[in-house]
Coordinates of C-alpha atoms in Angstrom, one line a residue:
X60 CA 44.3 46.2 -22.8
X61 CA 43.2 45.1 -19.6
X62 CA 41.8 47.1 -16.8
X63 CA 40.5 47.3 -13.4
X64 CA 37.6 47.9 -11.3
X65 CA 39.5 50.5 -9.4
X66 CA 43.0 52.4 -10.9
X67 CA 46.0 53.6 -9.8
X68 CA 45.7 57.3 -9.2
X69 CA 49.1 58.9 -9.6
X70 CA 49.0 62.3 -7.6
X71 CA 51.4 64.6 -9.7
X72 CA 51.7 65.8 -13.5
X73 CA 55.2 65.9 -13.2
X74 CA 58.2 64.3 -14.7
X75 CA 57.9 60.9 -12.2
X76 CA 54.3 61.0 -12.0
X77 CA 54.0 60.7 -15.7
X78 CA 56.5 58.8 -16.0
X79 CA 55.2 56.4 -13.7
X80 CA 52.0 56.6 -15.3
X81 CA 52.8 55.8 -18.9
X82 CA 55.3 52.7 -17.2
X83 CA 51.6 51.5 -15.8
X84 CA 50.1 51.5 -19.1
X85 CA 52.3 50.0 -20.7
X86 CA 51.5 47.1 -18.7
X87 CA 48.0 47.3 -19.0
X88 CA 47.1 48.7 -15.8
X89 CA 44.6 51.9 -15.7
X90 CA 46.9 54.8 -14.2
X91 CA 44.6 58.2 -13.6
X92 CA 47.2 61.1 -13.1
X93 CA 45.5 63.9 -10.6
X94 CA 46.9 67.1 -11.0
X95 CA 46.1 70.2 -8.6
X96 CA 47.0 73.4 -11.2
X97 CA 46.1 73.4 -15.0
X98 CA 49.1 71.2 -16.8
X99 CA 51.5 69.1 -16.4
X100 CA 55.2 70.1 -15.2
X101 CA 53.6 73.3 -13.3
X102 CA 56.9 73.1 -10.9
X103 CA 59.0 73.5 -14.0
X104 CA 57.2 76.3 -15.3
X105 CA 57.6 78.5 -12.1
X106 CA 61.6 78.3 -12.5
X107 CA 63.6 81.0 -13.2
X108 CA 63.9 81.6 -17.0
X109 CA 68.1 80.2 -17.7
X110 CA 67.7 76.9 -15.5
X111 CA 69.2 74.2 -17.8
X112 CA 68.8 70.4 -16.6
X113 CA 72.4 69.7 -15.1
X114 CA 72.0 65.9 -16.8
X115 CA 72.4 65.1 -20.2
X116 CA 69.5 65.0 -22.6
X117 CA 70.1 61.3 -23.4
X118 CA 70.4 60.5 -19.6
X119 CA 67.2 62.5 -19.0
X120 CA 64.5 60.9 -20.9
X121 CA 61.7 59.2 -19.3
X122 CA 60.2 56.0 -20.2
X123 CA 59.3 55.4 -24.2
X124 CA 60.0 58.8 -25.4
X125 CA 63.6 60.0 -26.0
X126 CA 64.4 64.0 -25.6
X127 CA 64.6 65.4 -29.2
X128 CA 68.0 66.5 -30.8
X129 CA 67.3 69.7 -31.1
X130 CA 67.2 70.4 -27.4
X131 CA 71.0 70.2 -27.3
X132 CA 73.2 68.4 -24.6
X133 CA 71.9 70.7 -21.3
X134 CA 67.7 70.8 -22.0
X135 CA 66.6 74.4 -21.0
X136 CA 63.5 74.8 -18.5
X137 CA 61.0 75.7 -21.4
X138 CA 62.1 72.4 -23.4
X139 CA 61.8 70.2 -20.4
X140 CA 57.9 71.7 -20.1
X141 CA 58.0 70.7 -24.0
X142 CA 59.2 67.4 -23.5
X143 CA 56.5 66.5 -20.5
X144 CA 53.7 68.3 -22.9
X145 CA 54.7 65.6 -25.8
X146 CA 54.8 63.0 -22.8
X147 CA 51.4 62.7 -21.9
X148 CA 50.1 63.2 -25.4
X149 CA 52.3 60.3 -26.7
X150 CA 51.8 58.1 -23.9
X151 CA 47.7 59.0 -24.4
X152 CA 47.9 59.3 -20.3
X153 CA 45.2 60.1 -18.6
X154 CA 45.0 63.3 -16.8
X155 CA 42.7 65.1 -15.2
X156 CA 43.8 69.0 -13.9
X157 CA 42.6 71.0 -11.4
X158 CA 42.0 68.7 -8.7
X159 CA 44.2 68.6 -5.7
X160 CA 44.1 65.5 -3.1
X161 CA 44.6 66.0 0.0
X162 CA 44.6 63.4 2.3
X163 CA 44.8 59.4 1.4
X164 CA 43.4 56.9 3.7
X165 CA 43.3 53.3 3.4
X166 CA 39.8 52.2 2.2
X167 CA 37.8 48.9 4.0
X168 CA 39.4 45.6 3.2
X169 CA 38.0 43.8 0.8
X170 CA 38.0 39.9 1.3
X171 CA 36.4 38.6 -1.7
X172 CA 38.9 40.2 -3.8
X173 CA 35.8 42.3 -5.9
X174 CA 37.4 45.7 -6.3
X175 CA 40.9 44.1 -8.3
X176 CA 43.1 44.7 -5.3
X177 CA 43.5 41.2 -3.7
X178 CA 42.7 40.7 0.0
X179 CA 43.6 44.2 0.5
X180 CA 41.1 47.2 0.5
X181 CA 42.7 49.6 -1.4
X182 CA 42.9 53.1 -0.8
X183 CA 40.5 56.8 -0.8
X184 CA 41.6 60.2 -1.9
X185 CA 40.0 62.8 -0.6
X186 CA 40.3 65.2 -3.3
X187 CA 39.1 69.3 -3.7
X188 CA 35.3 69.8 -4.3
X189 CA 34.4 66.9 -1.7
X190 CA 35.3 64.2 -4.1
X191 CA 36.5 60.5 -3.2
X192 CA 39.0 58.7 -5.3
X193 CA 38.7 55.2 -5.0
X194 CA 42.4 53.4 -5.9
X195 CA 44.1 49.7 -5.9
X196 CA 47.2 51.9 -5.4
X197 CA 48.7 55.1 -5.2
X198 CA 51.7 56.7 -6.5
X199 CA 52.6 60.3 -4.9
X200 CA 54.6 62.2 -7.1
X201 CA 53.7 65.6 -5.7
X202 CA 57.7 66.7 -6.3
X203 CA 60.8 67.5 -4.7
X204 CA 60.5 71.0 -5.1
X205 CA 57.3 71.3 -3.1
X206 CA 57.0 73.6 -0.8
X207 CA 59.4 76.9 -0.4
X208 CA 61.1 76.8 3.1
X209 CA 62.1 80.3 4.0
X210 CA 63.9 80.6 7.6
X211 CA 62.4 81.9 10.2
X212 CA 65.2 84.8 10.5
X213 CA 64.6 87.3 13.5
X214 CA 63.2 90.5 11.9
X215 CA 62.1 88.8 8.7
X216 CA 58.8 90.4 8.6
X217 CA 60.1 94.0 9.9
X218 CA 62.9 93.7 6.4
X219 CA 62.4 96.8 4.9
X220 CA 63.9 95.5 1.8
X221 CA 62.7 93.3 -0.7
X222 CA 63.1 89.4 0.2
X223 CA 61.7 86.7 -1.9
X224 CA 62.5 83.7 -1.9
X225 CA 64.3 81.6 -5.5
X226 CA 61.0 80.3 -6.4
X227 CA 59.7 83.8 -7.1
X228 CA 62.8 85.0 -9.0
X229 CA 62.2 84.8 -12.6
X230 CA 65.3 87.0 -14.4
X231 CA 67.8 89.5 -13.2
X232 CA 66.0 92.3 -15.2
X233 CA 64.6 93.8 -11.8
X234 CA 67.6 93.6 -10.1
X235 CA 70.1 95.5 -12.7
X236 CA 72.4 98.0 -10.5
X237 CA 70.9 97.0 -7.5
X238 CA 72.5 95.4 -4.7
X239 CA 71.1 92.1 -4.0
X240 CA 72.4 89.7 -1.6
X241 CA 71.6 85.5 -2.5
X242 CA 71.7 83.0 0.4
X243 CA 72.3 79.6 -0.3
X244 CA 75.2 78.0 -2.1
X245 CA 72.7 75.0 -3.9
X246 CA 72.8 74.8 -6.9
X247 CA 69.8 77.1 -7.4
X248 CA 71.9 79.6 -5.4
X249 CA 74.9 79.2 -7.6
X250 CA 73.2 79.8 -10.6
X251 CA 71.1 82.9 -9.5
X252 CA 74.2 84.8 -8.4
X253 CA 76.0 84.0 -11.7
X254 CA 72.2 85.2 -13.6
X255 CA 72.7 88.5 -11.7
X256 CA 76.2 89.3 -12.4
X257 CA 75.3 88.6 -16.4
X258 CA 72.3 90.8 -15.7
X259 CA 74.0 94.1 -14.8
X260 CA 73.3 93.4 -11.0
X261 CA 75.6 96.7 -8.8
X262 CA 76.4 93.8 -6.4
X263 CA 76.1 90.3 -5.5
X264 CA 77.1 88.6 -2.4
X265 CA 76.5 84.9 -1.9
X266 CA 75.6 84.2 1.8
X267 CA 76.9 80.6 2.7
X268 CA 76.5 78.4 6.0
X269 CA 78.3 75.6 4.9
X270 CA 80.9 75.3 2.0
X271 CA 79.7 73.4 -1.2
X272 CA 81.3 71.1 -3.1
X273 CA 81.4 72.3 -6.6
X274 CA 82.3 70.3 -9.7
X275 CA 82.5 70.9 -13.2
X276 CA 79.4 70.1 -15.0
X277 CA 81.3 68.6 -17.8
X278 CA 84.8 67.6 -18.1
X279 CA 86.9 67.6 -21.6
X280 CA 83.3 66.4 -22.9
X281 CA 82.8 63.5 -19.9
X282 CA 79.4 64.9 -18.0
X283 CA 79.6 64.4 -13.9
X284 CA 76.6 62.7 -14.5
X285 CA 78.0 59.8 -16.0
X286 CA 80.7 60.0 -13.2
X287 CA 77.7 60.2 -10.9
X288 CA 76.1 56.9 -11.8
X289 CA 80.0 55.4 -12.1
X290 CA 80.1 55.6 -8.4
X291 CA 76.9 55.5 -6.9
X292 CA 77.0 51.7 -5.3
X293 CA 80.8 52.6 -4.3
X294 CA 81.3 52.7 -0.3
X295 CA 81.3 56.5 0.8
X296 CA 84.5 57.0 2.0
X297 CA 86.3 56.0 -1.9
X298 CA 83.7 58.4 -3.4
X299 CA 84.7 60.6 -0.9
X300 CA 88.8 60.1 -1.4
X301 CA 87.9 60.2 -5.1
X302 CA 86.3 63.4 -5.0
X303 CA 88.8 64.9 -3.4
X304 CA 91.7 64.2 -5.8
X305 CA 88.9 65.0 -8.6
X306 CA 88.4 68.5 -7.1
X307 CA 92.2 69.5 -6.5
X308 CA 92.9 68.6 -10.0
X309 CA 89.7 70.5 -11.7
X310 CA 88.5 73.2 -9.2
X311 CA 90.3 75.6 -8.1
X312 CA 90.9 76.7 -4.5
X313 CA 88.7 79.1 -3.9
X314 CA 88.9 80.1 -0.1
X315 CA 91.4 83.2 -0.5
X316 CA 87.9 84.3 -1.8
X317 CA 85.9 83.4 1.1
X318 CA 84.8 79.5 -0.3
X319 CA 86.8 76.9 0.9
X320 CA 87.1 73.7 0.2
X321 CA 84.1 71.6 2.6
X322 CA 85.8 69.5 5.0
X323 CA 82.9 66.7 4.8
X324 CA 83.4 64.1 1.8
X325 CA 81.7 64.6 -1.5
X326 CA 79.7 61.5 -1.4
X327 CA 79.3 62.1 2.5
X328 CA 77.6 65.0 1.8
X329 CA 74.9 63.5 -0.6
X330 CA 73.9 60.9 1.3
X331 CA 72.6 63.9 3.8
X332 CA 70.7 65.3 1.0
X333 CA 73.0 68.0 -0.1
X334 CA 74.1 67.6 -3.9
X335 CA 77.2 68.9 -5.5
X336 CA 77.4 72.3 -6.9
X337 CA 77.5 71.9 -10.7
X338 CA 79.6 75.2 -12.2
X339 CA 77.9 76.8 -14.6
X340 CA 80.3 80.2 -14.1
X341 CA 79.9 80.7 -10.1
X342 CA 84.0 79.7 -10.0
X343 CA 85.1 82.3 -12.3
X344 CA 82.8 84.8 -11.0
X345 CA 83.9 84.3 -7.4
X346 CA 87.9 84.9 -8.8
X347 CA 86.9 88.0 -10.4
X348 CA 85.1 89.6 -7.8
X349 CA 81.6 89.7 -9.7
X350 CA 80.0 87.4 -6.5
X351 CA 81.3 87.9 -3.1
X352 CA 80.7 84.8 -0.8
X353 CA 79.6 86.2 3.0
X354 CA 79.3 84.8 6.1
X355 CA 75.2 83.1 6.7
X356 CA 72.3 85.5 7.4
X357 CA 71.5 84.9 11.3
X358 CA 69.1 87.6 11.3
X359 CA 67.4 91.3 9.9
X360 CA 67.2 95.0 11.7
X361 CA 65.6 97.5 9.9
X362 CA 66.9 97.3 6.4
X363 CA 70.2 95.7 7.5
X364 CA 70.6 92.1 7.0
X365 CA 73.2 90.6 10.1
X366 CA 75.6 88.0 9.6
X367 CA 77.3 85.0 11.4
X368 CA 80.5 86.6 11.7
X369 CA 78.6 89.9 13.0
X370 CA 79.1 92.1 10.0
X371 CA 75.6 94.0 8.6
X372 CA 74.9 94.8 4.9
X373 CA 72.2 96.7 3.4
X374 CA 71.4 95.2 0.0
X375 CA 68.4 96.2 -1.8
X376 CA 67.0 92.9 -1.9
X377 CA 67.4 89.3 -0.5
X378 CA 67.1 86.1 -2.5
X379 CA 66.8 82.7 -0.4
X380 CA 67.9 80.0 -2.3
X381 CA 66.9 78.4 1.1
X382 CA 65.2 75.1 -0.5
X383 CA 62.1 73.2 -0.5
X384 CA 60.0 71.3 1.9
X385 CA 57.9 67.9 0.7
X386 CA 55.0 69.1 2.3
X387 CA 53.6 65.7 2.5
X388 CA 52.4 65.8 6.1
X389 CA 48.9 66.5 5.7
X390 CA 48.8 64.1 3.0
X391 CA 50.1 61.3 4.5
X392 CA 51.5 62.3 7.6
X393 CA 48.6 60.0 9.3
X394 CA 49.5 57.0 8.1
X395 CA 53.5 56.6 9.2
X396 CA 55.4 56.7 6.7
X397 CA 57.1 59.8 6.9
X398 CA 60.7 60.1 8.0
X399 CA 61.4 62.9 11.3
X400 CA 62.5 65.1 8.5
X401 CA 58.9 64.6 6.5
X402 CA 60.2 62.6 3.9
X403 CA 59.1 59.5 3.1
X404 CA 60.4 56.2 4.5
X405 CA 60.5 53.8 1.1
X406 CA 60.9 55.0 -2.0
X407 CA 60.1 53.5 -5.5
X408 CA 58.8 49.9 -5.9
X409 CA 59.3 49.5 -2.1
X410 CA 56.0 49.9 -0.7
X411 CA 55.8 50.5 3.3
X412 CA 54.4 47.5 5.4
X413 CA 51.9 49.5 6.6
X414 CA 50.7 50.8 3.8
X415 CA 51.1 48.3 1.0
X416 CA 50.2 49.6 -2.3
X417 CA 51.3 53.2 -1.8
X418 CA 54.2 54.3 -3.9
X419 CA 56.7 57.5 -3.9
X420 CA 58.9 58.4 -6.8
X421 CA 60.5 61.8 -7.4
X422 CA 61.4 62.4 -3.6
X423 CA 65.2 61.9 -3.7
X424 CA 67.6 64.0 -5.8
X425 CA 70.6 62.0 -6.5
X426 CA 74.0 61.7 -7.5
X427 CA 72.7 59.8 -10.4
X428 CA 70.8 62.4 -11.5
X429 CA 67.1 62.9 -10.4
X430 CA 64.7 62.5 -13.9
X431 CA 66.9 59.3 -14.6
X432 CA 66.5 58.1 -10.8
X433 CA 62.6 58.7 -11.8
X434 CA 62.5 57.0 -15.4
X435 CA 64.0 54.1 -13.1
X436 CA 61.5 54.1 -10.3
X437 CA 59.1 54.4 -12.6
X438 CA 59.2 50.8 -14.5
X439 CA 59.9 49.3 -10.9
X440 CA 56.6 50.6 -9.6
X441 CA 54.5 49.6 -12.4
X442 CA 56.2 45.8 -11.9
X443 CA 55.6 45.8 -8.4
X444 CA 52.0 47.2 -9.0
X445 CA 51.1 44.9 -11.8
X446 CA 52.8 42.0 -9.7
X447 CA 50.2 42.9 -6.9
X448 CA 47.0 43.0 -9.3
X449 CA 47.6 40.6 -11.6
X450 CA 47.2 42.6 -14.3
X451 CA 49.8 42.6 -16.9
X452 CA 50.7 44.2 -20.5
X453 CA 47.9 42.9 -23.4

């Protein structure tokens, strides 16, 4: 196997970092995974204890390994840890852990060509401990799922009840026959309120801004994923007329319950960044009363929590199911290739002009569904890199 002067440092242990790492190898170019906690998949550990990938096993595999049988159909969060575990082992990748980098600059050009990256300079980590990571190229895989983003609610800090937000929330066992009120109608959202209703929760209301779309996760034995992928390279508005005859015939109407049906298209709505609710029981807890959907939290008083349509509730506790920031501002914030919304500008084996040799992967979450988006993005990058450096599989 060839390798190079300088490697690729992949920032991430997760699912498109390795992945994107064990597609370099495989073309004999040195990847270097850097990893800030102790292991690999340390976002997929923090998740609450029932998450289930909403893609197929089969569909969800990364590059050169499938996911075993035994996982079943819907791969549950401990499996998926499995799976990465076996990943890097199989793949021998290497890893190092406990290292977080911080910022990447470019590094001085390098005419002669000496350091394997061409007439280009490369690139410097700057990494915890005062270390400098010298690279041909980077991949930053640091995850979609970065950074919680809890609103800035008036009162928030005076709450005098509990509020956390989903990335803390672990099991409903804390919450039996209290009253706990979830905002956001993601996915994450959806799935939480259900957990608490099958956890012997007093009451659960499901604060919403904006109506989801909500589709079955599978369909007389036809996942949504496949669907997904059907349609991707469709034009909007058909996904979006689609969708709609798709959701009259499979989902009921749910807004005599306080859920309407969203007034923006399906596929409209994911190409702002907002994914489909996949059911995984919020539809028939809704009709039986089990989760009450409420108007958004605009703010808190006390121990009341005050709502767009100027009700108050007390609930014991608050659950934001509020999202995730990328966080990558600090990291590359400097170097222009962020979006006004902090995320970045190219994605996959599209490398910005300004900073050729710099790769994302992982920083999308679509349709499709994300770990096969990834497994995709994954042998792109490691063409496009081994294109640039001449290296190539031994």
């Amino acid at each position: 196997m060839t390798t190079q002067p300088r490697p690729v440092y992949v920032i991430g242990a997760g699912p498109g970092g390795l992945a994107a790492a064990a597609a370099l190898r495989a073309r004999g170019v040195r990847a270097v995974v850097v990893e800030k906690s102790d292991g690999v998949g340390a976002s997929w550990r923090r998740h609450y204890d029932r998450l289930r990938l909403h893609t197929t096993r089969r569909l969800s595999a990364l590059p050169g390994l499938p996911m075993p049988r035994r996982f079943g159909r819907w791969v549950s969060r401990d499996d998926v840890v499995r799976y990465l575990e076996k990943y890097a082992e199989f793949h021998e990748l290497e890893l190092v852990t406990g290292v977080e980098v911080t910022r990447i600059e470019p590094a001085t050009p390098d005419p002669e060509g000496e350091n394997g990256t061409g007439d280009e300079g490369g690139w410097i980590l700057h990494a915890s401990g005062g270390r400098e990571l010298a690279a041909a190229a980077v991949v930053v895989a640091t995850g979609f799922n970065h950074t919680p983003a809890l609103p800035d609610w008036p009162g928030r800090d005076a709450y005098e009840g509990r509020l956390l937000h989903a990335r803390e929330y672990r099991n409903p066992q804390p919450y039996a026959g209290r009253d706990v009120l979830v905002v956001g109608v993601g996915n994450t959202g959806a799935e939480i309120a259900v957990d608490l209703v099958e956890g012997g929760a007093a009451r659960v209301r499901l604060a919403v801004r904006t109506a989801p779309h909500i589709m079955r996760r599978s369909t007389a034995g036809w996942p949504a994923q496949r669907s997904g992928i059907l349609v991707r390279r469709l034009p909007a508005w058909f996904v979006d007329r689609l969708g709609a005859l798709v959701a009259k015939a499979s989902v009921p109407d749910l807004s005599a319950y306080g859920l309407p049906r969203p007034t923006t298209g399906l596929y409209s709505r994911v190409k702002q960044g907002s994914i489909p609710v996949q059911d995984v029981g919020l539809i028939d807890a809704v009709r039986g009363g089990k989760v009450e959907p409420v108007a958004a939290v605009e703010a808190f008083d006390g121990a009341e929590v005050v709502l767009a349509d100027g009700s108050r509730i007390t609930p014991d506790a608050v659950i934001a199911a509020t999202g995730y920031r990328r966080a990558l501002e600090e990291l590359v914030g400097h170097l222009g290739v962020l979006d006004e919304r902090g995320r970045p500008r190219t994605h996959g084996a599209r490398s910005p002009e300004q900073a050729r040799g710099l790769y994302f992967t992982g920083f999308s979450n679509p349709i499709s569904g994300m770990f096969r988006e990834m497994a995709m993005d994954a042998e792109k990058i490691a063409k496009a890199v081994s294109r640039r450096s001449g290296a190539g599989a031994s």
